[in-house]
Amino acid sequence: MPHLAIEYSANLDGRADIGALCERLLKTILDTELFEVGAVRVRAFRADHYAIADKLPENAFVDLNFRIGKGRTDEEKKRTGEAIFAAAIDVLGPLFETPHFALSLEIREIDAQLSWKKNAIHPRLRGK
């Protein structure tokens, strides 16, 4: 159930490689070895409408929302969050050269009793 949703302001088009960010964050999550390969999802959503801080048109953001199932220690969650955040900073680094960019990350645990899933990818990957 590790799903990372990336929400970003539309004014990052041409200024940030969101596809590369998705790829890097997928690798980072898998490198923790805390999550099964067939369960990991990284996806990005462009926000066409937004208002940021003092409303300067160059203000931009990336918000990372990482939803995971229960079962990891606080230390594992913290280590994972630090790795994801560091990878995002590495990819998005040039955006911090101006005073108009904000990056955030939150990890949320999903209550298994309130989460339904059916995954045909798991059997294929587990069969290797």
Short mmCIF file of N, CA and C in Angstrom, two decimals:
data_model
loop_
_atom_site.label_atom_id
_atom_site.label_comp_id
_atom_site.label_asym_id
_atom_site.label_seq_id
_atom_site.Cartn_x
_atom_site.Cartn_y
_atom_site.Cartn_z
N MET A 1 0.80 -1.20 0.00
CA MET A 1 0.00 0.00 0.00
C MET A 1 0.84 1.26 0.00
N PRO A 2 2.10 1.22 -0.34
CA PRO A 2 2.83 2.48 -0.40
C PRO A 2 2.49 3.24 -1.68
N HIS A 3 1.72 4.31 -1.52
CA HIS A 3 1.35 5.14 -2.65
C HIS A 3 1.84 6.55 -2.39
N LEU A 4 2.64 7.08 -3.30
CA LEU A 4 3.15 8.44 -3.18
C LEU A 4 2.47 9.31 -4.22
N ALA A 5 1.71 10.28 -3.76
CA ALA A 5 1.05 11.24 -4.65
C ALA A 5 1.83 12.54 -4.62
N ILE A 6 2.17 13.01 -5.79
CA ILE A 6 2.90 14.26 -5.95
C ILE A 6 1.92 15.27 -6.53
N GLU A 7 1.68 16.32 -5.80
CA GLU A 7 0.86 17.42 -6.32
C GLU A 7 1.82 18.58 -6.57
N TYR A 8 1.68 19.23 -7.73
CA TYR A 8 2.61 20.31 -8.04
C TYR A 8 1.90 21.43 -8.79
N SER A 9 2.39 22.64 -8.61
CA SER A 9 1.80 23.80 -9.28
C SER A 9 2.14 23.78 -10.77
N ALA A 10 1.17 24.15 -11.58
CA ALA A 10 1.31 24.09 -13.03
C ALA A 10 2.47 24.94 -13.54
N ASN A 11 2.85 25.97 -12.80
CA ASN A 11 3.93 26.83 -13.27
C ASN A 11 5.31 26.16 -13.19
N LEU A 12 5.34 24.90 -12.76
CA LEU A 12 6.61 24.16 -12.79
C LEU A 12 6.86 23.49 -14.14
N ASP A 13 5.86 23.48 -15.02
CA ASP A 13 6.07 22.94 -16.36
C ASP A 13 7.23 23.67 -17.02
N GLY A 14 8.19 22.91 -17.52
CA GLY A 14 9.36 23.50 -18.14
C GLY A 14 10.44 23.91 -17.15
N ARG A 15 10.14 23.88 -15.86
CA ARG A 15 11.11 24.26 -14.83
C ARG A 15 11.55 23.06 -13.99
N ALA A 16 10.75 22.00 -14.00
CA ALA A 16 11.06 20.80 -13.22
C ALA A 16 10.66 19.58 -14.03
N ASP A 17 11.46 18.55 -13.94
CA ASP A 17 11.17 17.30 -14.65
C ASP A 17 10.39 16.38 -13.69
N ILE A 18 9.07 16.48 -13.76
CA ILE A 18 8.22 15.74 -12.84
C ILE A 18 8.30 14.23 -13.12
N GLY A 19 8.48 13.85 -14.37
CA GLY A 19 8.66 12.43 -14.70
C GLY A 19 9.91 11.87 -14.04
N ALA A 20 11.01 12.62 -14.09
CA ALA A 20 12.25 12.19 -13.44
C ALA A 20 12.06 12.13 -11.93
N LEU A 21 11.28 13.06 -11.37
CA LEU A 21 10.99 13.03 -9.95
C LEU A 21 10.25 11.74 -9.58
N CYS A 22 9.26 11.37 -10.37
CA CYS A 22 8.51 10.13 -10.12
C CYS A 22 9.45 8.92 -10.14
N GLU A 23 10.28 8.84 -11.15
CA GLU A 23 11.21 7.71 -11.28
C GLU A 23 12.18 7.65 -10.10
N ARG A 24 12.73 8.78 -9.73
CA ARG A 24 13.69 8.83 -8.62
C ARG A 24 13.04 8.44 -7.30
N LEU A 25 11.81 8.92 -7.07
CA LEU A 25 11.14 8.61 -5.81
C LEU A 25 10.72 7.15 -5.75
N LEU A 26 10.33 6.56 -6.88
CA LEU A 26 10.05 5.12 -6.91
C LEU A 26 11.29 4.33 -6.51
N LYS A 27 12.42 4.67 -7.11
CA LYS A 27 13.67 3.97 -6.78
C LYS A 27 14.01 4.15 -5.30
N THR A 28 13.83 5.34 -4.79
CA THR A 28 14.14 5.63 -3.38
C THR A 28 13.28 4.79 -2.45
N ILE A 29 11.99 4.70 -2.76
CA ILE A 29 11.08 3.90 -1.94
C ILE A 29 11.49 2.43 -1.98
N LEU A 30 11.78 1.92 -3.17
CA LEU A 30 12.18 0.52 -3.29
C LEU A 30 13.51 0.25 -2.60
N ASP A 31 14.41 1.21 -2.64
CA ASP A 31 15.72 1.04 -2.01
C ASP A 31 15.63 0.88 -0.49
N THR A 32 14.52 1.32 0.12
CA THR A 32 14.38 1.14 1.57
C THR A 32 14.19 -0.33 1.93
N GLU A 33 13.74 -1.13 0.97
CA GLU A 33 13.44 -2.55 1.14
C GLU A 33 12.36 -2.79 2.20
N LEU A 34 11.52 -1.79 2.42
CA LEU A 34 10.42 -1.92 3.39
C LEU A 34 9.08 -2.21 2.72
N PHE A 35 9.04 -2.14 1.39
CA PHE A 35 7.79 -2.25 0.67
C PHE A 35 7.91 -3.24 -0.48
N GLU A 36 6.85 -3.98 -0.71
CA GLU A 36 6.83 -4.96 -1.78
C GLU A 36 6.73 -4.24 -3.14
N VAL A 37 7.54 -4.66 -4.08
CA VAL A 37 7.64 -4.00 -5.38
C VAL A 37 6.27 -3.82 -6.04
N GLY A 38 5.46 -4.86 -6.01
CA GLY A 38 4.17 -4.81 -6.71
C GLY A 38 3.15 -3.88 -6.11
N ALA A 39 3.44 -3.34 -4.94
CA ALA A 39 2.49 -2.47 -4.26
C ALA A 39 2.80 -0.98 -4.43
N VAL A 40 4.01 -0.65 -4.82
CA VAL A 40 4.44 0.75 -4.84
C VAL A 40 3.84 1.48 -6.04
N ARG A 41 3.30 2.67 -5.77
CA ARG A 41 2.77 3.56 -6.81
C ARG A 41 3.32 4.95 -6.56
N VAL A 42 3.78 5.59 -7.61
CA VAL A 42 4.17 7.00 -7.55
C VAL A 42 3.45 7.68 -8.70
N ARG A 43 2.70 8.71 -8.38
CA ARG A 43 1.96 9.41 -9.43
C ARG A 43 1.94 10.90 -9.14
N ALA A 44 1.83 11.69 -10.20
CA ALA A 44 1.87 13.15 -10.07
C ALA A 44 0.59 13.77 -10.61
N PHE A 45 0.16 14.80 -9.92
CA PHE A 45 -1.05 15.54 -10.30
C PHE A 45 -0.71 17.02 -10.38
N ARG A 46 -0.94 17.58 -11.53
CA ARG A 46 -0.69 19.00 -11.76
C ARG A 46 -1.86 19.81 -11.24
N ALA A 47 -1.59 20.82 -10.45
CA ALA A 47 -2.62 21.74 -9.97
C ALA A 47 -2.67 22.94 -10.91
N ASP A 48 -3.73 23.01 -11.67
CA ASP A 48 -3.88 24.13 -12.60
C ASP A 48 -4.34 25.41 -11.90
N HIS A 49 -5.02 25.26 -10.80
CA HIS A 49 -5.53 26.41 -10.06
C HIS A 49 -4.95 26.38 -8.66
N TYR A 50 -4.34 27.46 -8.23
CA TYR A 50 -3.71 27.53 -6.92
C TYR A 50 -3.47 28.99 -6.56
N ALA A 51 -3.30 29.24 -5.30
CA ALA A 51 -2.89 30.56 -4.79
C ALA A 51 -1.85 30.27 -3.71
N ILE A 52 -0.68 30.85 -3.87
CA ILE A 52 0.44 30.55 -2.98
C ILE A 52 0.94 31.84 -2.32
N ALA A 53 0.97 31.82 -1.01
CA ALA A 53 1.60 32.87 -0.20
C ALA A 53 1.17 34.28 -0.63
N ASP A 54 2.13 35.07 -1.11
CA ASP A 54 1.83 36.46 -1.50
C ASP A 54 1.36 36.58 -2.94
N LYS A 55 1.01 35.48 -3.54
CA LYS A 55 0.41 35.38 -4.88
C LYS A 55 1.31 35.86 -6.02
N LEU A 56 2.61 35.87 -5.81
CA LEU A 56 3.51 36.17 -6.92
C LEU A 56 3.40 35.05 -7.94
N PRO A 57 3.36 35.36 -9.22
CA PRO A 57 3.17 34.31 -10.23
C PRO A 57 4.28 33.28 -10.28
N GLU A 58 5.47 33.63 -9.80
CA GLU A 58 6.58 32.67 -9.82
C GLU A 58 6.58 31.73 -8.61
N ASN A 59 5.74 31.96 -7.64
CA ASN A 59 5.64 31.04 -6.50
C ASN A 59 5.19 29.67 -6.99
N ALA A 60 5.84 28.63 -6.48
CA ALA A 60 5.53 27.26 -6.94
C ALA A 60 5.64 26.30 -5.76
N PHE A 61 5.05 25.11 -5.93
CA PHE A 61 5.12 24.12 -4.86
C PHE A 61 5.13 22.70 -5.41
N VAL A 62 5.67 21.80 -4.60
CA VAL A 62 5.51 20.36 -4.77
C VAL A 62 5.13 19.83 -3.39
N ASP A 63 4.03 19.09 -3.33
CA ASP A 63 3.58 18.48 -2.09
C ASP A 63 3.58 16.97 -2.28
N LEU A 64 4.26 16.26 -1.38
CA LEU A 64 4.37 14.81 -1.44
C LEU A 64 3.52 14.21 -0.32
N ASN A 65 2.60 13.35 -0.69
CA ASN A 65 1.73 12.69 0.28
C ASN A 65 1.96 11.18 0.13
N PHE A 66 2.62 10.59 1.13
CA PHE A 66 2.99 9.17 1.08
C PHE A 66 2.09 8.38 2.02
N ARG A 67 1.23 7.56 1.45
CA ARG A 67 0.31 6.73 2.24
C ARG A 67 0.87 5.32 2.30
N ILE A 68 0.96 4.81 3.53
CA ILE A 68 1.50 3.46 3.74
C ILE A 68 0.60 2.68 4.68
N GLY A 69 0.67 1.37 4.59
CA GLY A 69 -0.02 0.51 5.54
C GLY A 69 0.74 0.47 6.86
N LYS A 70 0.06 0.02 7.89
CA LYS A 70 0.70 -0.09 9.21
C LYS A 70 1.70 -1.23 9.19
N GLY A 71 2.60 -1.20 10.17
CA GLY A 71 3.53 -2.31 10.31
C GLY A 71 4.99 -1.93 10.29
N ARG A 72 5.27 -0.63 10.16
CA ARG A 72 6.66 -0.19 10.18
C ARG A 72 6.92 0.60 11.46
N THR A 73 8.14 0.50 11.94
CA THR A 73 8.49 1.22 13.17
C THR A 73 8.59 2.72 12.89
N ASP A 74 8.57 3.50 13.94
CA ASP A 74 8.74 4.95 13.78
C ASP A 74 10.09 5.25 13.13
N GLU A 75 11.11 4.51 13.51
CA GLU A 75 12.44 4.72 12.93
C GLU A 75 12.42 4.42 11.42
N GLU A 76 11.76 3.35 11.01
CA GLU A 76 11.67 3.01 9.59
C GLU A 76 10.90 4.08 8.82
N LYS A 77 9.83 4.57 9.40
CA LYS A 77 9.05 5.63 8.74
C LYS A 77 9.87 6.91 8.62
N LYS A 78 10.59 7.25 9.68
CA LYS A 78 11.41 8.46 9.65
C LYS A 78 12.52 8.32 8.62
N ARG A 79 13.19 7.17 8.60
CA ARG A 79 14.27 6.93 7.63
C ARG A 79 13.73 7.02 6.20
N THR A 80 12.56 6.45 5.98
CA THR A 80 11.94 6.50 4.66
C THR A 80 11.61 7.92 4.27
N GLY A 81 11.00 8.67 5.19
CA GLY A 81 10.67 10.07 4.91
C GLY A 81 11.89 10.90 4.60
N GLU A 82 12.95 10.70 5.36
CA GLU A 82 14.19 11.44 5.12
C GLU A 82 14.78 11.10 3.76
N ALA A 83 14.71 9.83 3.37
CA ALA A 83 15.25 9.43 2.06
C ALA A 83 14.43 10.02 0.92
N ILE A 84 13.10 9.98 1.05
CA ILE A 84 12.23 10.55 0.01
C ILE A 84 12.46 12.04 -0.11
N PHE A 85 12.51 12.73 1.04
CA PHE A 85 12.68 14.19 1.03
C PHE A 85 14.03 14.57 0.42
N ALA A 86 15.09 13.85 0.78
CA ALA A 86 16.42 14.13 0.23
C ALA A 86 16.46 13.90 -1.28
N ALA A 87 15.81 12.83 -1.74
CA ALA A 87 15.77 12.56 -3.19
C ALA A 87 15.01 13.65 -3.93
N ALA A 88 13.91 14.10 -3.36
CA ALA A 88 13.13 15.17 -3.99
C ALA A 88 13.95 16.46 -4.05
N ILE A 89 14.66 16.78 -2.98
CA ILE A 89 15.51 17.98 -2.97
C ILE A 89 16.60 17.86 -4.03
N ASP A 90 17.15 16.67 -4.19
CA ASP A 90 18.20 16.45 -5.20
C ASP A 90 17.66 16.73 -6.60
N VAL A 91 16.48 16.21 -6.90
CA VAL A 91 15.89 16.40 -8.24
C VAL A 91 15.44 17.84 -8.44
N LEU A 92 14.87 18.43 -7.42
CA LEU A 92 14.26 19.76 -7.53
C LEU A 92 15.20 20.88 -7.10
N GLY A 93 16.44 20.55 -6.79
CA GLY A 93 17.40 21.50 -6.24
C GLY A 93 17.43 22.88 -6.87
N PRO A 94 17.47 22.99 -8.19
CA PRO A 94 17.54 24.32 -8.81
C PRO A 94 16.37 25.24 -8.43
N LEU A 95 15.24 24.66 -8.09
CA LEU A 95 14.09 25.49 -7.73
C LEU A 95 14.33 26.25 -6.42
N PHE A 96 15.22 25.74 -5.57
CA PHE A 96 15.52 26.41 -4.31
C PHE A 96 16.47 27.59 -4.48
N GLU A 97 16.96 27.80 -5.70
CA GLU A 97 17.85 28.93 -5.96
C GLU A 97 17.09 30.25 -5.99
N THR A 98 15.78 30.20 -6.02
CA THR A 98 14.96 31.41 -5.96
C THR A 98 14.12 31.34 -4.68
N PRO A 99 13.63 32.48 -4.21
CA PRO A 99 12.82 32.47 -2.99
C PRO A 99 11.33 32.26 -3.28
N HIS A 100 11.03 31.34 -4.21
CA HIS A 100 9.64 31.18 -4.66
C HIS A 100 9.18 29.73 -4.71
N PHE A 101 9.86 28.83 -3.99
CA PHE A 101 9.51 27.42 -4.10
C PHE A 101 9.33 26.80 -2.72
N ALA A 102 8.32 25.94 -2.60
CA ALA A 102 8.05 25.22 -1.34
C ALA A 102 7.89 23.73 -1.63
N LEU A 103 8.53 22.92 -0.80
CA LEU A 103 8.44 21.46 -0.90
C LEU A 103 7.96 20.93 0.44
N SER A 104 7.01 20.00 0.40
CA SER A 104 6.51 19.39 1.65
C SER A 104 6.29 17.90 1.44
N LEU A 105 6.38 17.16 2.55
CA LEU A 105 6.16 15.71 2.55
C LEU A 105 5.42 15.34 3.83
N GLU A 106 4.43 14.48 3.68
CA GLU A 106 3.73 13.92 4.83
C GLU A 106 3.56 12.43 4.61
N ILE A 107 3.79 11.65 5.67
CA ILE A 107 3.55 10.21 5.63
C ILE A 107 2.29 9.93 6.43
N ARG A 108 1.38 9.19 5.84
CA ARG A 108 0.12 8.83 6.50
C ARG A 108 -0.03 7.32 6.52
N GLU A 109 -0.42 6.80 7.67
CA GLU A 109 -0.70 5.37 7.78
C GLU A 109 -2.18 5.12 7.52
N ILE A 110 -2.44 4.10 6.73
CA ILE A 110 -3.81 3.73 6.35
C ILE A 110 -4.33 2.67 7.30
N ASP A 111 -5.54 2.82 7.75
CA ASP A 111 -6.21 1.82 8.58
C ASP A 111 -6.65 0.68 7.68
N ALA A 112 -6.11 -0.52 7.89
CA ALA A 112 -6.39 -1.67 7.02
C ALA A 112 -7.88 -2.02 6.98
N GLN A 113 -8.60 -1.76 8.06
CA GLN A 113 -10.03 -2.07 8.08
C GLN A 113 -10.85 -1.13 7.19
N LEU A 114 -10.24 -0.02 6.81
CA LEU A 114 -10.95 0.96 5.99
C LEU A 114 -10.27 1.15 4.63
N SER A 115 -9.60 0.10 4.16
CA SER A 115 -8.88 0.16 2.89
C SER A 115 -9.12 -1.14 2.12
N TRP A 116 -9.58 -1.01 0.90
CA TRP A 116 -9.88 -2.17 0.06
C TRP A 116 -8.95 -2.16 -1.14
N LYS A 117 -8.41 -3.33 -1.49
CA LYS A 117 -7.48 -3.44 -2.61
C LYS A 117 -7.64 -4.78 -3.31
N LYS A 118 -7.40 -4.77 -4.61
CA LYS A 118 -7.29 -6.01 -5.39
C LYS A 118 -6.15 -5.75 -6.36
N ASN A 119 -5.13 -6.61 -6.35
CA ASN A 119 -3.91 -6.33 -7.07
C ASN A 119 -3.48 -7.56 -7.87
N ALA A 120 -3.57 -7.48 -9.17
CA ALA A 120 -3.14 -8.58 -10.03
C ALA A 120 -1.64 -8.53 -10.31
N ILE A 121 -0.97 -7.47 -9.90
CA ILE A 121 0.47 -7.34 -10.12
C ILE A 121 1.25 -8.21 -9.14
N HIS A 122 0.77 -8.28 -7.89
CA HIS A 122 1.47 -9.07 -6.87
C HIS A 122 1.74 -10.51 -7.31
N PRO A 123 0.74 -11.26 -7.75
CA PRO A 123 1.00 -12.66 -8.11
C PRO A 123 2.08 -12.80 -9.21
N ARG A 124 2.07 -11.88 -10.16
CA ARG A 124 3.07 -11.93 -11.24
C ARG A 124 4.47 -11.71 -10.69
N LEU A 125 4.63 -10.70 -9.84
CA LEU A 125 5.96 -10.39 -9.31
C LEU A 125 6.41 -11.40 -8.24
N ARG A 126 5.49 -11.92 -7.50
CA ARG A 126 5.84 -12.90 -6.46
C ARG A 126 6.25 -14.24 -7.08
N GLY A 127 5.81 -14.49 -8.31
CA GLY A 127 6.12 -15.75 -8.98
C GLY A 127 7.53 -15.83 -9.51
N LYS A 128 8.27 -14.74 -9.45
CA LYS A 128 9.65 -14.73 -9.95
C LYS A 128 10.58 -15.49 -9.05
#
